[in-house]
Amino acid sequence: MTKRQVLVAANWKMNGTLQTVRPLLKGIAAGCKEGIPAEVAICPPFIYLAETATLLSGSDISLGAQNVSEHASGAHTGEISAAMLKDLGCKYVIIGHSERRHIYGESDAAVARKFMRAVQTGLIPILCVGEELSDREAGQTEEVVARQLDAVIQAASIGSFSKAVIAYEPVWAIGTGRVATQDQAQEVHAFIRLRLARHDSGVADRMRILYGGSVKAANAGDLFSMADIDGGLIGGASLQAEEFIEICRAAE
Ligand code: 13P
């Protein structure tokens, strides 16, 4: 089995001001300097990407964005292209976050187009999948996750997943304080890896599958200790430097 490098990525969502972003980044960079047993990435709002890139220069922390246009360039007022993200030094881009799917109506097909655009441009997509509470209660978790995953595999081909990361984020655990148990998360992570293995066992074996949804310093160690959990996508807790650093350290 391949040893996969743990990735802990901060998704700041639509939070922060220049005044709060600066000390937060300084705190995270200082904590990371002491040595972190994981790759760390920060995904700030677009508007703070340049500032973040400047403040993180010289550190090992990677930069990511929270969304990207499916189009290359041109008349798309208000959109941000993959080339622009590359230009600012982004390595990662979150694709298909549940807030994009559910609040902004991004379809599986649109998510697949964004995924392909990211890969074509040399960005590493962090593809988010996850079921709603009603799906879980109806016993349809695997069906929903499979549908979301298959839509991208079919459009983009399994080969492109060798340059991607997947994040399992059960919608009912996001921002609710209700974290999936380590066994609940592990079960879906193993399912995702198996689903990929149907197409390419090497890609499945190397795939980093992150867990997201109410991860805190107190539960990160238990989650990261599971066989198929290769890190986390952290929302609320990534807005506090110390808490976030503790989560990163839990990757040991
Ligand atoms: P919380 O950590 O705030 O639950 O958010 C998770 C998330 O959506 C990360 O993308």
CSV table of C-alpha atoms and ligand atoms in Angstrom, one decimal:
chain,number,residue,atom,x,y,z
A,1,MET,CA,0.0,0.0,0.0
A,2,THR,CA,1.2,3.5,-0.9
A,3,LYS,CA,2.1,5.8,2.0
A,4,ARG,CA,0.0,8.9,1.3
A,5,GLN,CA,1.1,12.4,2.5
A,6,VAL,CA,-1.5,13.8,4.9
A,7,LEU,CA,-3.0,17.1,3.7
A,8,VAL,CA,-4.7,19.5,6.1
A,9,ALA,CA,-6.5,22.3,4.1
A,10,ALA,CA,-8.1,25.4,5.6
A,11,ASN,CA,-11.3,26.5,3.9
A,12,TRP,CA,-11.9,30.0,5.2
A,13,LYS,CA,-15.2,30.3,3.2
A,14,MET,CA,-16.5,33.9,3.1
A,15,ASN,CA,-14.8,35.1,6.3
A,16,GLY,CA,-12.1,37.6,7.2
A,17,THR,CA,-11.0,41.2,6.6
A,18,LEU,CA,-7.5,42.4,5.9
A,19,GLN,CA,-7.3,43.1,9.6
A,20,THR,CA,-8.1,39.6,10.7
A,21,VAL,CA,-6.4,37.7,7.8
A,22,ARG,CA,-2.9,39.1,8.5
A,23,PRO,CA,-2.6,38.0,12.2
A,24,LEU,CA,-4.3,34.7,11.4
A,25,LEU,CA,-1.8,33.9,8.6
A,26,LYS,CA,1.1,35.0,10.8
A,27,GLY,CA,-0.1,32.7,13.6
A,28,ILE,CA,-0.5,29.8,11.2
A,29,ALA,CA,2.9,30.4,9.6
A,30,ALA,CA,4.6,30.6,13.0
A,31,GLY,CA,3.0,27.4,14.1
A,32,CYS,CA,4.0,25.6,11.0
A,33,LYS,CA,7.6,26.7,11.4
A,34,GLU,CA,7.9,24.4,14.4
A,35,GLY,CA,7.3,21.5,12.1
A,36,ILE,CA,4.0,19.9,11.0
A,37,PRO,CA,3.7,16.2,10.0
A,38,ALA,CA,1.4,17.1,7.1
A,39,GLU,CA,1.2,19.3,4.1
A,40,VAL,CA,-0.8,22.4,5.0
A,41,ALA,CA,-2.8,24.5,2.6
A,42,ILE,CA,-4.8,27.7,3.0
A,43,CYS,CA,-7.8,28.5,0.8
A,44,PRO,CA,-8.8,32.1,1.6
A,45,PRO,CA,-11.5,34.1,-0.2
A,46,PHE,CA,-10.3,35.1,-3.7
A,47,ILE,CA,-9.8,38.7,-2.7
A,48,TYR,CA,-7.2,37.7,-0.1
A,49,LEU,CA,-5.2,35.3,-2.3
A,50,ALA,CA,-2.5,37.8,-3.2
A,51,GLU,CA,-2.1,39.0,0.4
A,52,THR,CA,-2.0,35.4,1.5
A,53,ALA,CA,0.6,34.5,-1.1
A,54,THR,CA,2.8,37.3,0.0
A,55,LEU,CA,2.5,36.5,3.7
A,56,LEU,CA,3.2,32.8,3.1
A,57,SER,CA,6.1,33.2,0.8
A,58,GLY,CA,9.1,31.4,2.1
A,59,SER,CA,6.9,29.0,4.1
A,60,ASP,CA,6.0,25.4,3.1
A,61,ILE,CA,2.3,26.2,3.3
A,62,SER,CA,0.4,25.7,0.0
A,63,LEU,CA,-2.1,28.1,-1.4
A,64,GLY,CA,-5.6,27.2,-2.7
A,65,ALA,CA,-8.8,28.8,-3.9
A,66,GLN,CA,-12.4,27.9,-3.0
A,67,ASN,CA,-13.9,27.9,-6.5
A,68,VAL,CA,-13.0,28.5,-10.1
A,69,SER,CA,-14.8,29.3,-13.4
A,70,GLU,CA,-15.4,26.4,-15.7
A,71,HIS,CA,-14.5,28.8,-18.6
A,72,ALA,CA,-11.0,29.6,-19.7
A,73,SER,CA,-11.4,33.4,-20.1
A,74,GLY,CA,-13.5,36.1,-21.7
A,75,ALA,CA,-17.0,37.6,-21.1
A,76,HIS,CA,-17.8,36.1,-17.7
A,77,THR,CA,-18.3,39.1,-15.4
A,78,GLY,CA,-17.5,38.3,-11.8
A,79,GLU,CA,-15.8,35.0,-12.5
A,80,ILE,CA,-12.2,33.9,-11.7
A,81,SER,CA,-10.3,31.7,-14.1
A,82,ALA,CA,-8.0,28.8,-13.4
A,83,ALA,CA,-5.2,30.6,-15.1
A,84,MET,CA,-5.6,33.6,-12.8
A,85,LEU,CA,-5.4,31.3,-9.8
A,86,LYS,CA,-2.3,29.7,-11.2
A,87,ASP,CA,-0.9,33.2,-11.8
A,88,LEU,CA,-1.2,34.0,-8.1
A,89,GLY,CA,0.6,30.8,-7.1
A,90,CYS,CA,-2.4,28.6,-6.2
A,91,LYS,CA,-1.6,24.8,-6.1
A,92,TYR,CA,-5.1,23.7,-5.1
A,93,VAL,CA,-8.7,24.6,-5.8
A,94,ILE,CA,-11.8,23.4,-4.0
A,95,ILE,CA,-14.4,22.1,-6.5
A,96,GLY,CA,-18.0,21.2,-5.8
A,97,HIS,CA,-18.2,22.2,-2.1
A,98,SER,CA,-21.6,21.4,-0.8
A,99,GLU,CA,-22.3,25.1,-0.3
A,100,ARG,CA,-21.6,25.7,-4.1
A,101,ARG,CA,-23.8,22.7,-4.9
A,102,HIS,CA,-26.7,23.5,-2.6
A,103,ILE,CA,-26.8,27.3,-2.3
A,104,TYR,CA,-25.5,28.1,-5.8
A,105,GLY,CA,-27.0,25.2,-7.6
A,106,GLU,CA,-23.9,23.7,-9.1
A,107,SER,CA,-24.8,20.5,-10.8
A,108,ASP,CA,-22.7,17.4,-11.0
A,109,ALA,CA,-22.0,18.3,-14.7
A,110,ALA,CA,-20.8,21.8,-13.8
A,111,VAL,CA,-18.6,20.4,-11.0
A,112,ALA,CA,-17.1,18.0,-13.6
A,113,ARG,CA,-16.4,20.9,-16.0
A,114,LYS,CA,-14.7,22.9,-13.2
A,115,PHE,CA,-12.7,19.8,-12.2
A,116,MET,CA,-11.4,19.4,-15.8
A,117,ARG,CA,-10.6,23.1,-16.2
A,118,ALA,CA,-8.5,22.9,-13.0
A,119,VAL,CA,-6.6,19.8,-14.1
A,120,GLN,CA,-6.0,21.2,-17.6
A,121,THR,CA,-4.5,24.4,-16.0
A,122,GLY,CA,-2.2,22.5,-13.7
A,123,LEU,CA,-4.2,23.1,-10.5
A,124,ILE,CA,-5.0,20.2,-8.1
A,125,PRO,CA,-8.7,20.0,-7.6
A,126,ILE,CA,-10.0,19.1,-4.1
A,127,LEU,CA,-13.2,17.5,-5.2
A,128,CYS,CA,-15.9,17.6,-2.5
A,129,VAL,CA,-18.6,14.9,-2.2
A,130,GLY,CA,-21.1,14.2,0.5
A,131,GLU,CA,-24.6,13.3,1.4
A,132,GLU,CA,-27.3,15.3,3.1
A,133,LEU,CA,-28.9,14.1,6.4
A,134,SER,CA,-32.0,13.0,4.6
A,135,ASP,CA,-29.9,10.8,2.2
A,136,ARG,CA,-28.1,9.2,5.2
A,137,GLU,CA,-31.4,8.6,7.0
A,138,ALA,CA,-32.8,7.0,3.8
A,139,GLY,CA,-29.7,4.7,3.6
A,140,GLN,CA,-28.6,6.4,0.4
A,141,THR,CA,-25.2,7.8,1.4
A,142,GLU,CA,-23.2,5.5,-0.9
A,143,GLU,CA,-25.6,6.1,-3.8
A,144,VAL,CA,-25.2,9.9,-3.5
A,145,VAL,CA,-21.5,9.8,-3.2
A,146,ALA,CA,-21.2,7.4,-6.1
A,147,ARG,CA,-23.3,9.6,-8.3
A,148,GLN,CA,-21.2,12.7,-7.5
A,149,LEU,CA,-18.0,10.8,-8.1
A,150,ASP,CA,-19.0,9.0,-11.2
A,151,ALA,CA,-20.2,12.2,-12.9
A,152,VAL,CA,-16.6,13.5,-12.7
A,153,ILE,CA,-14.9,10.2,-13.5
A,154,GLN,CA,-17.1,9.8,-16.7
A,155,ALA,CA,-16.4,13.4,-17.8
A,156,ALA,CA,-12.8,13.8,-16.9
A,157,SER,CA,-11.5,10.2,-17.1
A,158,ILE,CA,-9.9,8.3,-14.2
A,159,GLY,CA,-6.4,9.3,-15.3
A,160,SER,CA,-7.1,12.9,-14.3
A,161,PHE,CA,-7.7,11.8,-10.8
A,162,SER,CA,-4.0,11.1,-10.4
A,163,LYS,CA,-3.7,14.8,-10.1
A,164,ALA,CA,-6.6,15.3,-7.7
A,165,VAL,CA,-7.6,15.2,-4.0
A,166,ILE,CA,-11.1,14.1,-2.8
A,167,ALA,CA,-12.8,15.5,0.3
A,168,TYR,CA,-15.7,13.6,1.9
A,169,GLU,CA,-17.9,16.2,3.6
A,170,PRO,CA,-21.2,14.9,4.9
A,171,VAL,CA,-23.5,18.0,4.6
A,172,TRP,CA,-25.0,17.3,8.0
A,173,ALA,CA,-21.6,17.7,9.7
A,174,ILE,CA,-20.6,21.0,8.0
A,175,GLY,CA,-20.7,23.9,10.5
A,176,THR,CA,-23.0,22.0,12.8
A,177,GLY,CA,-20.6,20.8,15.4
A,178,ARG,CA,-22.0,17.3,14.6
A,179,VAL,CA,-18.9,15.5,13.4
A,180,ALA,CA,-19.1,12.1,11.7
A,181,THR,CA,-17.7,9.4,13.9
A,182,GLN,CA,-14.4,8.0,12.8
A,183,ASP,CA,-16.1,4.8,11.8
A,184,GLN,CA,-18.8,6.6,9.8
A,185,ALA,CA,-16.2,8.6,8.0
A,186,GLN,CA,-13.9,5.6,7.4
A,187,GLU,CA,-16.7,3.6,5.9
A,188,VAL,CA,-17.4,6.3,3.2
A,189,HIS,CA,-13.7,6.9,2.6
A,190,ALA,CA,-13.2,3.2,2.0
A,191,PHE,CA,-16.2,3.2,-0.3
A,192,ILE,CA,-14.8,6.1,-2.3
A,193,ARG,CA,-11.4,4.4,-2.7
A,194,LEU,CA,-13.1,1.2,-3.8
A,195,ARG,CA,-15.2,3.1,-6.3
A,196,LEU,CA,-12.0,4.6,-7.8
A,197,ALA,CA,-10.3,1.2,-7.8
A,198,ARG,CA,-13.0,-0.1,-10.2
A,199,HIS,CA,-11.4,2.1,-12.8
A,200,ASP,CA,-7.7,2.2,-11.7
A,201,SER,CA,-6.3,0.5,-8.5
A,202,GLY,CA,-3.1,2.6,-8.6
A,203,VAL,CA,-5.1,5.9,-8.7
A,204,ALA,CA,-7.3,4.6,-5.9
A,205,ASP,CA,-4.3,3.6,-3.8
A,206,ARG,CA,-2.5,6.9,-4.1
A,207,MET,CA,-5.7,9.1,-3.8
A,208,ARG,CA,-5.7,11.4,-0.7
A,209,ILE,CA,-9.2,11.4,0.7
A,210,LEU,CA,-9.8,14.2,3.2
A,211,TYR,CA,-12.6,14.4,5.8
A,212,GLY,CA,-14.5,17.6,6.3
A,213,GLY,CA,-17.3,18.6,8.7
A,214,SER,CA,-16.8,20.0,12.2
A,215,VAL,CA,-13.2,18.9,12.6
A,216,LYS,CA,-11.6,20.3,15.7
A,217,ALA,CA,-8.4,19.7,17.5
A,218,ALA,CA,-10.3,17.4,19.9
A,219,ASN,CA,-11.5,15.0,17.2
A,220,ALA,CA,-8.8,15.3,14.5
A,221,GLY,CA,-6.5,12.7,15.9
A,222,ASP,CA,-9.2,10.0,15.9
A,223,LEU,CA,-10.3,10.8,12.4
A,224,PHE,CA,-6.8,11.0,10.9
A,225,SER,CA,-5.9,7.7,12.5
A,226,MET,CA,-8.3,5.8,10.3
A,227,ALA,CA,-6.8,3.8,7.4
A,228,ASP,CA,-8.5,5.7,4.5
A,229,ILE,CA,-8.6,9.2,6.0
A,230,ASP,CA,-5.7,11.1,4.7
A,231,GLY,CA,-6.2,14.5,6.2
A,232,GLY,CA,-8.9,17.1,6.6
A,233,LEU,CA,-10.7,20.1,5.0
A,234,ILE,CA,-11.3,22.5,7.9
A,235,GLY,CA,-13.9,25.2,8.0
A,236,GLY,CA,-14.6,27.1,11.2
A,237,ALA,CA,-11.7,25.8,13.2
A,238,SER,CA,-9.2,27.0,10.5
A,239,LEU,CA,-10.1,30.6,11.5
A,240,GLN,CA,-8.2,30.3,14.7
A,241,ALA,CA,-4.5,29.8,14.3
A,242,GLU,CA,-3.9,27.8,17.5
A,243,GLU,CA,-6.8,25.4,16.9
A,244,PHE,CA,-5.9,24.9,13.3
A,245,ILE,CA,-2.2,24.2,14.1
A,246,GLU,CA,-3.4,21.7,16.7
A,247,ILE,CA,-5.4,20.0,14.0
A,248,CYS,CA,-2.4,19.9,11.7
A,249,ARG,CA,-0.3,18.4,14.5
A,250,ALA,CA,-2.8,15.6,14.9
A,251,ALA,CA,-1.7,14.3,11.6
A,252,GLU,CA,1.2,12.6,13.3
B,1,13P,P1,-16.7,23.2,9.3
B,1,13P,O1,-15.3,22.7,9.7
B,1,13P,O2,-16.9,24.6,9.7
B,1,13P,O3,-17.7,22.2,9.7
B,1,13P,O4,-16.7,23.2,7.7
B,1,13P,C1,-16.3,22.1,7.0
B,1,13P,C2,-16.2,22.5,5.5
B,1,13P,O5,-17.2,22.8,4.9
B,1,13P,C3,-14.8,22.6,4.9
B,1,13P,O6,-14.9,22.8,3.6
